Amino acid sequence: MKTDSSTTYEWIKQLQTCGYRVTAARQTIVELLVSSTHALSPIEIYDLGRKEYPALGLVTVYRTLERLDELGLIQRVHMPDGCHRYLRATQGHQHLLLCTCCGQVEMFEGDDLSKLTQRVEDTTGYHIQDHWLQLFGLCPRCTSQSRQ
Amino acid sequence: MKTDSSTTYEWIKQLQTCGYRVTAARQTIVELLVSSTHALSPIEIYDLGRKEYPALGLVTVYRTLERLDELGLIQRVHMPDGCHRYLRATQGHQHLLLCTCCGQVEMFEGDDLSKLTQRVEDTTGYHIQDHWLQLFGLCPRCTSQSRQ
DNA sequence: CCTCATAATGAAAATGATTTTCATTATGGT
DNA sequence: ACCATAATGAAAATCATTTTCATTATGAGG
């Protein structure tokens, strides 16, 4: 298991390798995403980030998220209202599970969808590029609270 | 196979049964959704609808979509940019397939996700309420065009 | 058919997320 | 240390969606 700081270092190094400059804003944003256990919205990153680096601008948050997404370091979570949250990318056949009550986002080890994808390609003639599989429900805490 | 007009009639009747009034705006919107082969955006419904009924307002489109969604007559399609399109609801384990090039939306007969859902409930303690499974790719026409 | 409570409507304004513009600043190769 | 230019932040623009509110039209009851 890697520590957060070493992951932060690797992300920064990867940005550098790809020709991007290392800036205070980017380091702040990367640290937040690396250490967060749940998916963050741009505004949350902006607010948390300014505690660390007050000059941080919201636009920079959006631009940095775009870069990190391009590099495959983070993934977007599509919320039902259409806005987005961001989470460290995971490897393997992981999918998203969102609590509709508290907003908590978790990953679960999901099915390998390649068989399904292949079948859909064969039957529809589409060339599949990407998929979304997200489950929505109540997390254990919200489930027990709603039972009261 | 039902004709479009009889489906339109049924949807209107269902609105009525649920205590909603039958209005020209609603009939126009229902007709469009019943007869469309692809998912429509609110603006598209607004523009198409005004050809039939020029007084139609965009807000009414949004409100009617909300009603039809509540009644389970239509389903929302979540686009990558976060906005929504709407499509007649389908029965069974149908899922969405979107062309990333031309925007065409199709349904495919997908897996029954109840086994996966059950497993996720067991392992995470979540109470699953809903799921999104959408595939993205190039439709046959766009695939052949991009090969030129 | 007429009346009337109120559901439904449309226009305009508000909201909120995201993007664009642009002048200024700061990184990193030389 | 210099400098081209990548990156930044502020402000304005955009775009989908929602709210507000005064007006209109549906449909139940007489």
Short mmCIF file of C-alpha atoms (C1' of nucleotides) in Angstrom, two decimals:
data_model
loop_
_atom_site.label_atom_id
_atom_site.label_comp_id
_atom_site.label_asym_id
_atom_site.label_seq_id
_atom_site.Cartn_x
_atom_site.Cartn_y
_atom_site.Cartn_z
CA MET A 1 0.00 0.00 0.00
CA LYS A 2 1.40 3.32 -1.05
CA THR A 3 1.33 6.32 1.19
CA ASP A 4 -0.53 9.37 0.01
CA SER A 5 2.59 11.47 -0.26
CA SER A 6 4.31 9.02 -2.57
CA THR A 7 1.21 8.86 -4.76
CA THR A 8 1.11 12.65 -4.85
CA TYR A 9 4.73 12.61 -5.93
CA GLU A 10 4.01 10.13 -8.70
CA TRP A 11 1.09 12.13 -10.05
CA ILE A 12 3.17 15.30 -10.07
CA LYS A 13 5.99 13.43 -11.80
CA GLN A 14 3.56 12.16 -14.40
CA LEU A 15 2.28 15.66 -15.06
CA GLN A 16 5.89 16.77 -15.50
CA THR A 17 6.72 13.87 -17.81
CA CYS A 18 3.81 14.85 -20.01
CA GLY A 19 5.17 18.35 -20.38
CA TYR A 20 2.98 20.06 -17.81
CA ARG A 21 4.50 22.42 -15.30
CA VAL A 22 4.48 21.83 -11.59
CA THR A 23 2.64 24.60 -9.80
CA ALA A 24 1.41 25.23 -6.30
CA ALA A 25 -2.19 25.08 -7.48
CA ARG A 26 -1.69 21.67 -9.07
CA GLN A 27 0.11 20.27 -6.07
CA THR A 28 -2.69 21.41 -3.79
CA ILE A 29 -5.37 19.86 -5.98
CA VAL A 30 -3.47 16.62 -6.43
CA GLU A 31 -2.96 16.25 -2.69
CA LEU A 32 -6.66 16.63 -2.05
CA LEU A 33 -7.65 14.07 -4.66
CA VAL A 34 -5.01 11.58 -3.61
CA SER A 35 -6.01 11.65 0.03
CA SER A 36 -9.79 11.89 -0.30
CA THR A 37 -11.88 8.85 0.49
CA HIS A 38 -14.87 10.16 -1.40
CA ALA A 39 -15.58 11.86 -4.68
CA LEU A 40 -15.04 15.61 -4.62
CA SER A 41 -16.88 18.27 -6.54
CA PRO A 42 -14.93 21.12 -8.15
CA ILE A 43 -16.33 23.54 -5.57
CA GLU A 44 -15.28 21.29 -2.71
CA ILE A 45 -11.79 21.08 -4.13
CA TYR A 46 -11.80 24.85 -4.50
CA ASP A 47 -12.89 25.44 -0.91
CA LEU A 48 -10.62 22.82 0.64
CA GLY A 49 -7.75 23.88 -1.59
CA ARG A 50 -7.89 27.52 -0.56
CA LYS A 51 -7.27 26.54 3.06
CA GLU A 52 -3.92 25.25 1.88
CA TYR A 53 -3.33 27.74 -0.92
CA PRO A 54 -5.59 30.81 -0.68
CA ALA A 55 -4.84 32.17 -4.16
CA LEU A 56 -6.32 29.09 -5.81
CA GLY A 57 -8.90 29.87 -8.47
CA LEU A 58 -11.93 27.79 -9.36
CA VAL A 59 -11.03 27.85 -13.04
CA THR A 60 -7.69 26.30 -12.24
CA VAL A 61 -9.49 23.54 -10.40
CA TYR A 62 -11.50 22.76 -13.53
CA ARG A 63 -8.44 22.89 -15.75
CA THR A 64 -6.39 20.68 -13.48
CA LEU A 65 -9.19 18.13 -13.25
CA GLU A 66 -9.24 18.05 -17.04
CA ARG A 67 -5.52 17.31 -17.13
CA LEU A 68 -5.69 14.62 -14.47
CA ASP A 69 -8.60 13.00 -16.25
CA GLU A 70 -6.69 12.99 -19.54
CA LEU A 71 -3.81 11.24 -17.81
CA GLY A 72 -6.20 8.67 -16.38
CA LEU A 73 -5.30 9.54 -12.80
CA ILE A 74 -8.84 10.46 -11.82
CA GLN A 75 -12.29 9.49 -12.97
CA ARG A 76 -15.48 11.48 -13.23
CA VAL A 77 -18.53 10.51 -11.26
CA HIS A 78 -21.75 11.50 -12.98
CA MET A 79 -24.30 12.67 -10.46
CA PRO A 80 -28.02 12.37 -11.14
CA ASP A 81 -28.39 16.15 -11.40
CA GLY A 82 -25.80 16.21 -14.17
CA CYS A 83 -22.87 17.71 -12.34
CA HIS A 84 -19.64 15.90 -11.70
CA ARG A 85 -17.41 14.72 -8.92
CA TYR A 86 -13.93 13.37 -9.17
CA LEU A 87 -12.22 10.39 -7.65
CA ARG A 88 -8.83 8.69 -7.95
CA ALA A 89 -8.97 6.27 -10.83
CA THR A 90 -9.08 2.63 -9.89
CA GLN A 91 -7.75 -0.36 -11.73
CA GLY A 92 -9.66 -3.46 -12.83
CA HIS A 93 -13.38 -3.83 -13.19
CA GLN A 94 -14.37 -1.40 -10.51
CA HIS A 95 -17.63 0.44 -10.68
CA LEU A 96 -19.29 3.16 -8.70
CA LEU A 97 -21.84 2.97 -5.95
CA LEU A 98 -23.39 6.22 -4.74
CA CYS A 99 -25.49 6.88 -1.68
CA THR A 100 -28.52 8.87 -2.79
CA CYS A 101 -28.93 10.25 0.69
CA CYS A 102 -25.50 11.41 1.90
CA GLY A 103 -23.63 11.48 -1.40
CA GLN A 104 -20.96 9.04 -0.29
CA VAL A 105 -19.31 7.32 -3.24
CA GLU A 106 -17.79 3.85 -3.06
CA MET A 107 -16.28 1.48 -5.54
CA PHE A 108 -17.27 -2.13 -5.88
CA GLU A 109 -15.60 -4.94 -7.74
CA GLY A 110 -18.00 -5.36 -10.61
CA ASP A 111 -18.44 -7.73 -13.46
CA ASP A 112 -16.17 -7.78 -16.41
CA LEU A 113 -18.37 -6.16 -19.01
CA SER A 114 -16.27 -7.23 -22.00
CA LYS A 115 -18.53 -10.18 -22.77
CA LEU A 116 -21.57 -7.95 -22.76
CA THR A 117 -19.73 -5.33 -24.80
CA GLN A 118 -18.73 -7.91 -27.37
CA ARG A 119 -22.27 -9.15 -27.69
CA VAL A 120 -23.63 -5.64 -28.12
CA GLU A 121 -21.00 -4.90 -30.77
CA ASP A 122 -21.98 -8.04 -32.66
CA THR A 123 -25.69 -7.42 -32.54
CA THR A 124 -25.76 -3.66 -33.09
CA GLY A 125 -22.73 -2.99 -35.27
CA TYR A 126 -21.60 -0.30 -32.87
CA HIS A 127 -17.95 0.06 -31.99
CA ILE A 128 -18.04 0.37 -28.20
CA GLN A 129 -15.61 2.87 -26.69
CA ASP A 130 -16.68 3.35 -23.12
CA HIS A 131 -19.21 2.37 -20.51
CA TRP A 132 -20.82 3.70 -17.37
CA LEU A 133 -22.01 1.38 -14.70
CA GLN A 134 -23.15 3.15 -11.57
CA LEU A 135 -25.40 1.84 -8.83
CA PHE A 136 -27.43 4.11 -6.59
CA GLY A 137 -28.75 3.29 -3.16
CA LEU A 138 -28.64 3.95 0.53
CA CYS A 139 -25.39 3.37 2.41
CA PRO A 140 -25.58 1.36 5.66
CA ARG A 141 -25.61 4.48 7.81
CA CYS A 142 -28.40 6.18 5.85
CA THR A 143 -30.35 2.91 5.68
CA SER A 144 -30.37 2.59 9.46
CA GLN A 145 -31.24 6.25 9.95
CA SER A 146 -34.22 6.02 7.61
CA ARG A 147 -35.52 3.05 9.62
CA GLN A 148 -35.91 5.06 12.82
CA MET B 1 -47.39 -3.61 -32.15
CA LYS B 2 -49.27 -0.51 -31.14
CA THR B 3 -49.61 2.48 -33.35
CA ASP B 4 -48.19 5.77 -32.15
CA SER B 5 -51.59 7.38 -31.88
CA SER B 6 -52.95 4.70 -29.59
CA THR B 7 -49.87 5.00 -27.39
CA THR B 8 -50.33 8.76 -27.30
CA TYR B 9 -53.91 8.18 -26.23
CA GLU B 10 -52.83 5.83 -23.46
CA TRP B 11 -50.26 8.24 -22.11
CA ILE B 12 -52.79 11.05 -22.07
CA LYS B 13 -55.30 8.79 -20.37
CA GLN B 14 -52.73 7.88 -17.76
CA LEU B 15 -52.00 11.54 -17.07
CA GLN B 16 -55.72 12.09 -16.66
CA THR B 17 -56.15 9.11 -14.36
CA CYS B 18 -53.44 10.51 -12.13
CA GLY B 19 -55.31 13.78 -11.80
CA TYR B 20 -53.36 15.79 -14.32
CA ARG B 21 -55.20 17.92 -16.84
CA VAL B 22 -55.08 17.31 -20.56
CA THR B 23 -53.65 20.34 -22.32
CA ALA B 24 -52.48 21.15 -25.83
CA ALA B 25 -48.90 21.53 -24.61
CA ARG B 26 -48.91 18.09 -23.03
CA GLN B 27 -50.47 16.45 -26.06
CA THR B 28 -47.85 17.99 -28.31
CA ILE B 29 -44.99 16.85 -26.11
CA VAL B 30 -46.39 13.35 -25.68
CA GLU B 31 -46.82 12.93 -29.43
CA LEU B 32 -43.20 13.85 -30.04
CA LEU B 33 -41.87 11.46 -27.43
CA VAL B 34 -44.10 8.61 -28.50
CA SER B 35 -43.08 8.83 -32.13
CA SER B 36 -39.39 9.64 -31.79
CA THR B 37 -36.86 6.95 -32.58
CA HIS B 38 -34.10 8.69 -30.69
CA ALA B 39 -33.68 10.46 -27.40
CA LEU B 40 -34.78 14.09 -27.44
CA SER B 41 -33.36 17.00 -25.50
CA PRO B 42 -35.73 19.51 -23.89
CA ILE B 43 -34.69 22.13 -26.45
CA GLU B 44 -35.37 19.75 -29.33
CA ILE B 45 -38.80 19.01 -27.93
CA TYR B 46 -39.36 22.74 -27.54
CA ASP B 47 -38.34 23.49 -31.14
CA LEU B 48 -40.20 20.57 -32.69
CA GLY B 49 -43.19 21.19 -30.49
CA ARG B 50 -43.58 24.81 -31.51
CA LYS B 51 -44.03 23.75 -35.12
CA GLU B 52 -47.17 21.97 -33.97
CA TYR B 53 -48.14 24.34 -31.17
CA PRO B 54 -46.34 27.71 -31.39
CA ALA B 55 -47.31 28.94 -27.93
CA LEU B 56 -45.40 26.10 -26.27
CA GLY B 57 -42.98 27.26 -23.58
CA LEU B 58 -39.69 25.64 -22.67
CA VAL B 59 -40.61 25.58 -19.01
CA THR B 60 -43.68 23.55 -19.81
CA VAL B 61 -41.48 21.08 -21.65
CA TYR B 62 -39.39 20.62 -18.52
CA ARG B 63 -42.44 20.29 -16.32
CA THR B 64 -44.14 17.79 -18.60
CA LEU B 65 -40.98 15.69 -18.82
CA GLU B 66 -40.95 15.60 -15.03
CA ARG B 67 -44.51 14.32 -14.96
CA LEU B 68 -43.95 11.68 -17.63
CA ASP B 69 -40.82 10.53 -15.84
CA GLU B 70 -42.74 10.22 -12.56
CA LEU B 71 -45.31 8.06 -14.30
CA GLY B 72 -42.56 5.88 -15.73
CA LEU B 73 -43.56 6.62 -19.30
CA ILE B 74 -40.19 8.04 -20.29
CA GLN B 75 -36.61 7.60 -19.12
CA ARG B 76 -33.76 10.06 -18.85
CA VAL B 77 -30.59 9.56 -20.81
CA HIS B 78 -27.56 11.01 -19.08
CA MET B 79 -25.21 12.58 -21.59
CA PRO B 80 -21.48 12.84 -20.92
CA ASP B 81 -21.69 16.63 -20.63
CA GLY B 82 -24.24 16.29 -17.87
CA CYS B 83 -27.38 17.32 -19.70
CA HIS B 84 -30.30 15.06 -20.35
CA ARG B 85 -32.32 13.57 -23.15
CA TYR B 86 -35.56 11.69 -22.90
CA LEU B 87 -36.81 8.50 -24.44
CA ARG B 88 -39.91 6.30 -24.16
CA ALA B 89 -39.42 3.92 -21.28
CA THR B 90 -38.73 0.34 -22.23
CA GLN B 91 -39.58 -2.81 -20.40
CA GLY B 92 -37.24 -5.58 -19.33
CA HIS B 93 -33.48 -5.41 -18.99
CA GLN B 94 -32.87 -2.83 -21.65
CA HIS B 95 -29.92 -0.51 -21.48
CA LEU B 96 -28.70 2.46 -23.43
CA LEU B 97 -26.16 2.66 -26.21
CA LEU B 98 -25.14 6.13 -27.40
CA CYS B 99 -23.17 7.11 -30.46
CA THR B 100 -20.49 9.55 -29.34
CA CYS B 101 -20.31 10.98 -32.83
CA CYS B 102 -23.88 11.61 -34.03
CA GLY B 103 -25.72 11.36 -30.72
CA GLN B 104 -27.99 8.54 -31.82
CA VAL B 105 -29.33 6.57 -28.89
CA GLU B 106 -30.31 2.92 -29.08
CA MET B 107 -31.42 0.34 -26.62
CA PHE B 108 -29.91 -3.08 -26.30
CA GLU B 109 -31.12 -6.13 -24.47
CA GLY B 110 -28.69 -6.19 -21.59
CA ASP B 111 -27.87 -8.51 -18.77
CA ASP B 112 -30.09 -8.86 -15.81
CA LEU B 113 -28.16 -6.97 -13.18
CA SER B 114 -30.07 -8.35 -10.22
CA LYS B 115 -27.38 -10.91 -9.45
CA LEU B 116 -24.71 -8.22 -9.45
CA THR B 117 -26.95 -5.94 -7.40
CA GLN B 118 -27.55 -8.66 -4.83
CA ARG B 119 -23.84 -9.34 -4.52
CA VAL B 120 -23.06 -5.65 -4.06
CA GLU B 121 -25.77 -5.34 -1.42
CA ASP B 122 -24.32 -8.30 0.45
CA THR B 123 -20.74 -7.10 0.34
CA THR B 124 -21.26 -3.38 0.92
CA GLY B 125 -24.36 -3.21 3.08
CA TYR B 126 -25.90 -0.70 0.70
CA HIS B 127 -29.56 -0.91 -0.17
CA ILE B 128 -29.51 -0.57 -3.97
CA GLN B 129 -32.31 1.50 -5.46
CA ASP B 130 -31.32 2.17 -9.04
CA HIS B 131 -28.64 1.63 -11.64
CA TRP B 132 -27.27 3.20 -14.77
CA LEU B 133 -25.74 1.09 -17.46
CA GLN B 134 -24.89 3.03 -20.56
CA LEU B 135 -22.47 2.09 -23.33
CA PHE B 136 -20.81 4.66 -25.56
CA GLY B 137 -19.40 4.07 -28.99
CA LEU B 138 -19.62 4.73 -32.69
CA CYS B 139 -22.73 3.65 -34.56
CA PRO B 140 -22.25 1.70 -37.82
CA ARG B 141 -22.72 4.80 -39.97
CA CYS B 142 -20.22 6.92 -38.01
CA THR B 143 -17.78 4.00 -37.86
CA SER B 144 -17.74 3.69 -41.64
CA GLN B 145 -17.47 7.44 -42.10
CA SER B 146 -14.47 7.67 -39.78
CA ARG B 147 -12.75 4.96 -41.81
CA GLN B 148 -12.73 6.99 -45.02
"C1'" DC C 1 -74.20 25.59 -20.88
"C1'" DC C 2 -72.13 28.58 -17.01
"C1'" DT C 3 -69.23 29.28 -12.93
"C1'" DC C 4 -65.30 28.86 -10.44
"C1'" DA C 5 -61.33 26.89 -7.87
"C1'" DT C 6 -57.09 25.93 -9.12
"C1'" DA C 7 -53.93 23.38 -12.18
"C1'" DA C 8 -51.23 24.68 -15.89
"C1'" DT C 9 -48.96 27.93 -18.59
"C1'" DG C 10 -45.38 31.19 -20.59
"C1'" DA C 11 -42.26 35.12 -19.96
"C1'" DA C 12 -38.72 36.81 -17.51
"C1'" DA C 13 -35.51 36.45 -14.04
"C1'" DA C 14 -32.64 33.59 -11.13
"C1'" DT C 15 -29.52 29.89 -10.33
"C1'" DG C 16 -25.57 27.07 -10.60
"C1'" DA C 17 -22.14 24.48 -13.04
"C1'" DT C 18 -18.89 25.02 -16.41
"C1'" DT C 19 -16.27 27.58 -20.11
"C1'" DT C 20 -14.15 31.50 -22.33
"C1'" DT C 21 -11.49 35.66 -22.43
"C1'" DC C 22 -7.64 38.20 -21.31
"C1'" DA C 23 -4.17 40.55 -18.94
"C1'" DT C 24 -0.73 39.07 -15.47
"C1'" DT C 25 2.40 35.79 -13.25
"C1'" DA C 26 5.58 32.09 -12.67
"C1'" DT C 27 7.90 27.77 -14.49
"C1'" DG C 28 11.74 25.63 -16.38
"C1'" DG C 29 14.83 25.26 -20.36
"C1'" DT C 30 18.81 28.01 -21.98
"C1'" DA D 1 19.72 35.71 -14.87
"C1'" DC D 2 16.76 35.57 -19.22
"C1'" DC D 3 12.88 34.62 -21.69
"C1'" DA D 4 9.28 32.09 -24.31
"C1'" DT D 5 5.21 30.55 -23.06
"C1'" DA D 6 2.43 27.58 -19.96
"C1'" DA D 7 -0.42 28.51 -16.23
"C1'" DT D 8 -3.10 31.41 -13.51
"C1'" DG D 9 -7.09 34.13 -11.47
"C1'" DA D 10 -10.77 37.53 -12.10
"C1'" DA D 11 -14.53 38.69 -14.54
"C1'" DA D 12 -17.69 37.85 -17.96
"C1'" DA D 13 -20.07 34.62 -20.88
"C1'" DT D 14 -22.63 30.41 -21.69
"C1'" DC D 15 -25.92 26.96 -21.18
"C1'" DA D 16 -29.12 23.81 -18.95
"C1'" DT D 17 -32.37 23.96 -15.61
"C1'" DT D 18 -35.39 26.08 -11.92
"C1'" DT D 19 -38.08 29.63 -9.72
"C1'" DT D 20 -41.30 33.38 -9.62
"C1'" DC D 21 -45.45 35.34 -10.78
"C1'" DA D 22 -49.20 37.17 -13.21
"C1'" DT D 23 -52.37 35.22 -16.69
"C1'" DT D 24 -55.02 31.50 -18.89
"C1'" DA D 25 -57.64 27.39 -19.49
"C1'" DT D 26 -59.27 22.75 -17.67
"C1'" DG D 27 -62.83 20.16 -15.86
"C1'" DA D 28 -65.85 19.36 -11.71
"C1'" DG D 29 -70.22 20.96 -9.95
"C1'" DG D 30 -74.31 23.36 -10.48
#
